[in-house]
Amino acid sequence: MRLGSSVTLLAVPLLAIGLVATGCGSNDEDAPKGAVAAVGTTNDINPHDVADLRDGGNLRLSISAFPANWNTLSNDGNDYEIGSLERPMMPRAFRTNAAGELSVNTDYFTDVQLTNTNPQQVTYTINPKAVWSDGSPITWEDIRSQANALSGADKSFLIAINNGFDRVEKVERGVDDRQAVITFKQHYAEWRGQFAGNSFLVPKTVTATPELFNTSEVDGIGLTAGPFMVQSTDRAQGRIVLGRNPKWWGDTPKLDTITYSVLDSSADLPALQNNEIDVVGLATRDELKTAKNTAGVAIRRAPGNGWSHLTFNGAPGSVLSDPKLRVAISKAIDRQGIVTAIQNGLVEDPKPLNNHVYIQGQAGYQDNSLGFDPAAAAKELDDLGWKLNGDVREKDGRKLEIRDIMYNEDTWVQIAQIIQQNLAQVGVRLNIETKSGKGFFTEVIQPGDFDVAQWSWVGDPFPLGSLNQIYGYNPDDLQGNYGRIGSPELNALIEQAVSELDPAKAMKLANQIDRKVFEDGHSLPLMQSTGNVAVRADLANYGAAGLASLDYTKIGFLK
């Protein structure tokens, strides 16, 4: 299932769009009313008491590729689909409801508290029943080991994000092995997100050394600690099956198994129609109509919280290394035109996303964009010495020709074609190159094999925790800044925001950061996801989750 989840700044890349839709015409009666403005107010998962569900059953989902690395803390494993696959198996400290409000995940922790502010200290008390899948207890040493691996002190750990552990001074044993006390050397505003949202607690067997961290889960996952565990994998068939964990101490799951099949996005809806999978994120207006007309299928809707964007490559030597050039190009892209073409009929009055940090309808959201101004773009290109020679600008004998890289999916290509037409109007040639799902991030995006690239960000309820990951510029520590763009000024602003424990002040700083990201030509947000999902009608407690986390022990099929 290719769906977005969580909120605010989005720390995990999502490969397939699966969240927005093509179509013309804006008067489709199927379009959900007020979907964008209502983010954080609802979810649509067909809620039922577990007594209404039958025991057993197999939930069938799709993914675009086998995990490149099952360690989601690693740069290679920092992928939304991998995280979704592991959510039924790995510990997280907090649950989230439809409004994005947090509560302690008591399956794993009996208490998580900010116990001091000077110095900042957080105390995690682990559920005494919580064990890894081999029966060994989850202890403070797992927390200490993860904090060490993600601290950034040893660059041999190929981490996706520090997640605030670069600000941790020490992790100590509390009253017993089931309690960890984290002491910070600098304030960290998003301390609740260190083992929550898209960040799992992983066993010390994965984080103990760089070699274990980077490679031990390339071919498969090791210890887990959830209601489900890996039962079987078959690369040749493209199939991963999760079964019940016999050592699980919480509520018994209703499902017997969850099966993930590797499918191209174009095969998802036919697989749903053929009763081969149970859930599909709807990618086109035609798909919405097809799904509505499929027997036994219901449409679930909750405002989406993933967003698609365009990232520029500003690495030294790249054609777009000049920030002024990137900004000029960004002003020539008609984002409202893109959103109108893609989302009409699926969202009432679709608007582009004008913020990198906050989503429309969320506290803190404001328009910090530079706007669509092709005349200004043309003048700025002239001033930079890129002069028209026929249809394409040139400078010092080099044509202003750029490669747009994306996953091979119709909606991404349609977006690229609109951008291609926009840029042609100001003398910039855009060449469209599609890639398969396999190795898209590890072999293409991470190495920087693009001039501009398209994908979606998907994340969690902790906006400040990902600011440094994506927008901080640390040349020796890539994390998620795949365009290699940033500045000491932006780094300093991020440091201020992440250290600010006053939410109102942090929000103001976050919007200053967002404006600077636009001004640096780092990336261009395009649109928020629509959140339309086709689901087997008798599937309960699963669907369009909105901001809410799912309880995998309560998912199942109605009697």
Coordinates of C-alpha atoms in Angstrom, one line a residue, residues 150-358:
L150 CA 22.8 8.2 15.7
S151 CA 25.0 10.7 17.5
G152 CA 27.1 11.4 14.4
A153 CA 30.3 11.1 16.5
D154 CA 31.4 8.1 14.4
K155 CA 30.8 8.8 10.7
S156 CA 31.2 5.1 9.9
F157 CA 27.5 4.8 10.9
L158 CA 25.7 5.6 7.7
I159 CA 22.7 7.2 9.4
A160 CA 19.6 8.7 7.8
I161 CA 19.0 11.2 10.6
N162 CA 20.6 12.2 14.0
N163 CA 17.1 12.6 15.4
G164 CA 18.4 14.8 18.2
F165 CA 21.0 12.2 19.4
D166 CA 23.8 14.5 18.4
R167 CA 22.5 16.7 21.3
V168 CA 22.6 13.9 23.9
E169 CA 25.4 13.9 26.5
K170 CA 24.8 10.5 28.0
V171 CA 22.3 7.7 28.5
E172 CA 22.3 6.0 31.9
R173 CA 20.7 3.1 33.6
G174 CA 17.7 4.2 35.8
V175 CA 16.3 2.3 38.7
D176 CA 16.9 -0.9 36.9
D177 CA 17.7 -2.4 33.5
R178 CA 14.1 -1.4 32.3
Q179 CA 14.7 2.3 32.7
A180 CA 16.9 4.7 30.7
V181 CA 17.7 8.3 31.6
I182 CA 18.7 10.5 28.6
T183 CA 20.6 13.7 29.5
F184 CA 21.0 16.3 26.8
K185 CA 23.9 18.7 26.4
Q186 CA 21.7 21.0 24.4
H187 CA 17.9 21.4 24.5
Y188 CA 16.0 19.3 22.0
A189 CA 12.5 20.4 21.2
E190 CA 11.4 17.2 19.5
W191 CA 12.5 14.8 22.3
R192 CA 9.2 12.9 22.0
G193 CA 10.1 11.9 18.4
Q194 CA 13.3 10.1 19.1
F195 CA 11.6 6.7 19.4
A196 CA 8.3 7.6 17.8
G197 CA 6.7 8.5 14.5
N198 CA 8.9 7.1 11.8
S199 CA 11.7 6.3 14.2
F200 CA 11.6 2.9 15.9
L201 CA 13.6 1.6 18.8
V202 CA 15.9 -1.1 17.3
P203 CA 17.9 -3.7 19.2
K204 CA 21.5 -3.1 20.2
T205 CA 22.4 -6.1 18.0
V206 CA 21.9 -3.7 15.1
T207 CA 23.4 -0.5 16.5
A208 CA 26.4 -1.8 18.4
T209 CA 29.0 -1.3 15.5
P210 CA 29.1 0.5 12.2
E211 CA 29.3 -2.8 10.3
L212 CA 26.2 -4.2 12.0
F213 CA 24.3 -0.9 11.5
N214 CA 25.2 -0.6 7.9
T215 CA 25.0 -4.2 6.6
S216 CA 23.5 -6.7 9.1
E217 CA 20.0 -6.1 7.9
V218 CA 20.6 -5.7 4.1
D219 CA 19.2 -9.1 3.3
G220 CA 16.6 -9.4 6.1
I221 CA 15.5 -8.1 9.5
G222 CA 17.0 -9.4 12.7
L223 CA 15.3 -9.1 16.1
T224 CA 11.9 -7.5 16.2
A225 CA 9.4 -6.8 19.0
G226 CA 5.8 -6.4 17.8
P227 CA 2.6 -8.4 17.4
F228 CA 3.9 -9.6 14.1
M229 CA 7.3 -10.9 12.8
V230 CA 8.7 -12.0 9.5
Q231 CA 7.4 -15.4 8.7
S232 CA 8.9 -15.8 5.2
T233 CA 10.5 -13.9 2.3
D234 CA 10.7 -14.8 -1.3
R235 CA 12.7 -12.4 -3.5
A236 CA 12.0 -14.4 -6.7
Q237 CA 8.2 -14.2 -6.1
G238 CA 8.4 -10.7 -4.6
R239 CA 6.7 -11.6 -1.4
I240 CA 7.1 -10.9 2.3
V241 CA 4.8 -12.6 4.8
L242 CA 4.4 -11.4 8.4
G243 CA 2.9 -13.8 11.0
R244 CA 2.0 -13.6 14.6
N245 CA 4.9 -13.2 17.1
P246 CA 4.6 -16.1 19.6
K247 CA 6.5 -14.1 22.2
W248 CA 4.2 -11.0 21.9
W249 CA 2.9 -10.0 25.3
G250 CA 0.1 -7.6 24.3
D251 CA -3.3 -8.1 22.9
T252 CA -3.5 -11.1 20.5
P253 CA -3.8 -9.8 16.9
K254 CA -7.0 -10.7 14.9
L255 CA -5.1 -11.3 11.7
D256 CA -3.0 -14.4 11.1
T257 CA -0.8 -12.8 8.5
I258 CA 0.1 -9.7 6.6
T259 CA 1.4 -10.3 3.1
Y260 CA 3.3 -7.7 1.0
S261 CA 3.7 -8.3 -2.7
V262 CA 6.1 -6.4 -4.9
L263 CA 4.0 -4.7 -7.6
D264 CA 4.5 -1.9 -10.1
S265 CA 2.1 0.9 -9.2
S266 CA 0.2 0.3 -12.5
A267 CA -0.7 -3.2 -11.3
D268 CA -2.1 -2.2 -7.9
L269 CA -5.7 -1.4 -9.0
P270 CA -6.0 -4.5 -11.2
A271 CA -4.8 -6.6 -8.3
L272 CA -7.5 -5.0 -6.1
Q273 CA -10.1 -5.7 -8.7
N274 CA -8.9 -9.3 -9.0
N275 CA -9.1 -9.8 -5.2
E276 CA -5.3 -10.2 -5.0
I277 CA -4.6 -7.3 -2.6
D278 CA -6.9 -5.4 -0.2
V279 CA -5.7 -1.8 -0.2
V280 CA -4.7 0.7 -2.9
G281 CA -3.9 4.4 -2.7
L282 CA -5.8 5.9 -5.7
A283 CA -3.5 7.7 -8.1
T284 CA -5.9 9.0 -10.8
R285 CA -9.4 10.2 -11.1
D286 CA -10.2 7.3 -13.3
E287 CA -8.9 5.0 -10.7
L288 CA -11.2 6.5 -8.1
K289 CA -14.2 5.8 -10.4
T290 CA -12.9 2.3 -11.2
A291 CA -12.5 1.5 -7.5
K292 CA -16.0 2.8 -6.7
N293 CA -17.4 0.5 -9.2
T294 CA -15.5 -2.6 -7.9
A295 CA -17.6 -5.0 -5.9
G296 CA -16.7 -5.3 -2.3
V297 CA -14.5 -2.2 -2.2
A298 CA -15.0 1.0 -0.2
I299 CA -13.4 4.4 -0.6
R300 CA -11.8 5.7 2.6
R301 CA -10.8 9.4 2.8
A302 CA -8.8 11.4 5.3
P303 CA -6.7 14.4 4.4
G304 CA -3.3 13.3 3.3
N305 CA -0.1 14.4 5.0
G306 CA 2.5 13.4 2.5
W307 CA 3.6 15.9 -0.2
S308 CA 5.3 15.8 -3.6
H309 CA 8.1 18.1 -4.4
L310 CA 11.0 19.0 -6.8
T311 CA 14.5 18.8 -5.3
F312 CA 17.4 20.7 -7.1
N313 CA 20.9 19.4 -7.2
G314 CA 23.2 22.1 -6.1
A315 CA 26.4 20.1 -5.7
P316 CA 29.7 21.8 -6.8
G317 CA 30.1 21.3 -10.6
S318 CA 26.4 20.6 -11.2
V319 CA 24.6 22.8 -13.8
L320 CA 22.4 24.1 -10.9
S321 CA 25.1 24.8 -8.4
D322 CA 24.3 28.6 -8.5
P323 CA 21.4 29.4 -6.1
K324 CA 20.3 32.3 -8.2
L325 CA 19.9 30.0 -11.2
R326 CA 17.8 27.6 -9.1
V327 CA 15.6 30.4 -7.8
A328 CA 15.1 31.8 -11.3
I329 CA 14.0 28.4 -12.5
S330 CA 11.7 27.8 -9.6
K331 CA 9.9 31.1 -10.4
A332 CA 9.1 29.8 -13.9
I333 CA 7.3 26.7 -12.6
D334 CA 3.5 27.1 -12.4
R335 CA 2.7 25.1 -9.3
Q336 CA -1.0 26.1 -9.3
G337 CA -1.2 24.9 -12.8
I338 CA 0.3 21.6 -11.8
V339 CA -2.1 21.1 -8.8
T340 CA -5.1 22.1 -10.9
A341 CA -4.2 19.5 -13.5
I342 CA -3.4 16.8 -11.0
Q343 CA -5.9 17.2 -8.2
N344 CA -9.1 18.6 -9.8
G345 CA -11.9 16.2 -9.0
L346 CA -10.2 14.8 -6.0
V347 CA -9.8 17.8 -3.8
E348 CA -12.1 20.7 -3.5
D349 CA -10.4 23.9 -4.7
P350 CA -6.8 22.4 -4.9
K351 CA -4.0 24.7 -3.9
P352 CA -0.2 24.2 -4.1
L353 CA 1.7 23.6 -0.9
N354 CA 3.6 26.8 0.0
N355 CA 5.6 25.6 3.0
H356 CA 8.3 23.0 3.5
V357 CA 7.6 22.6 7.2
Y358 CA 3.9 22.8 7.8

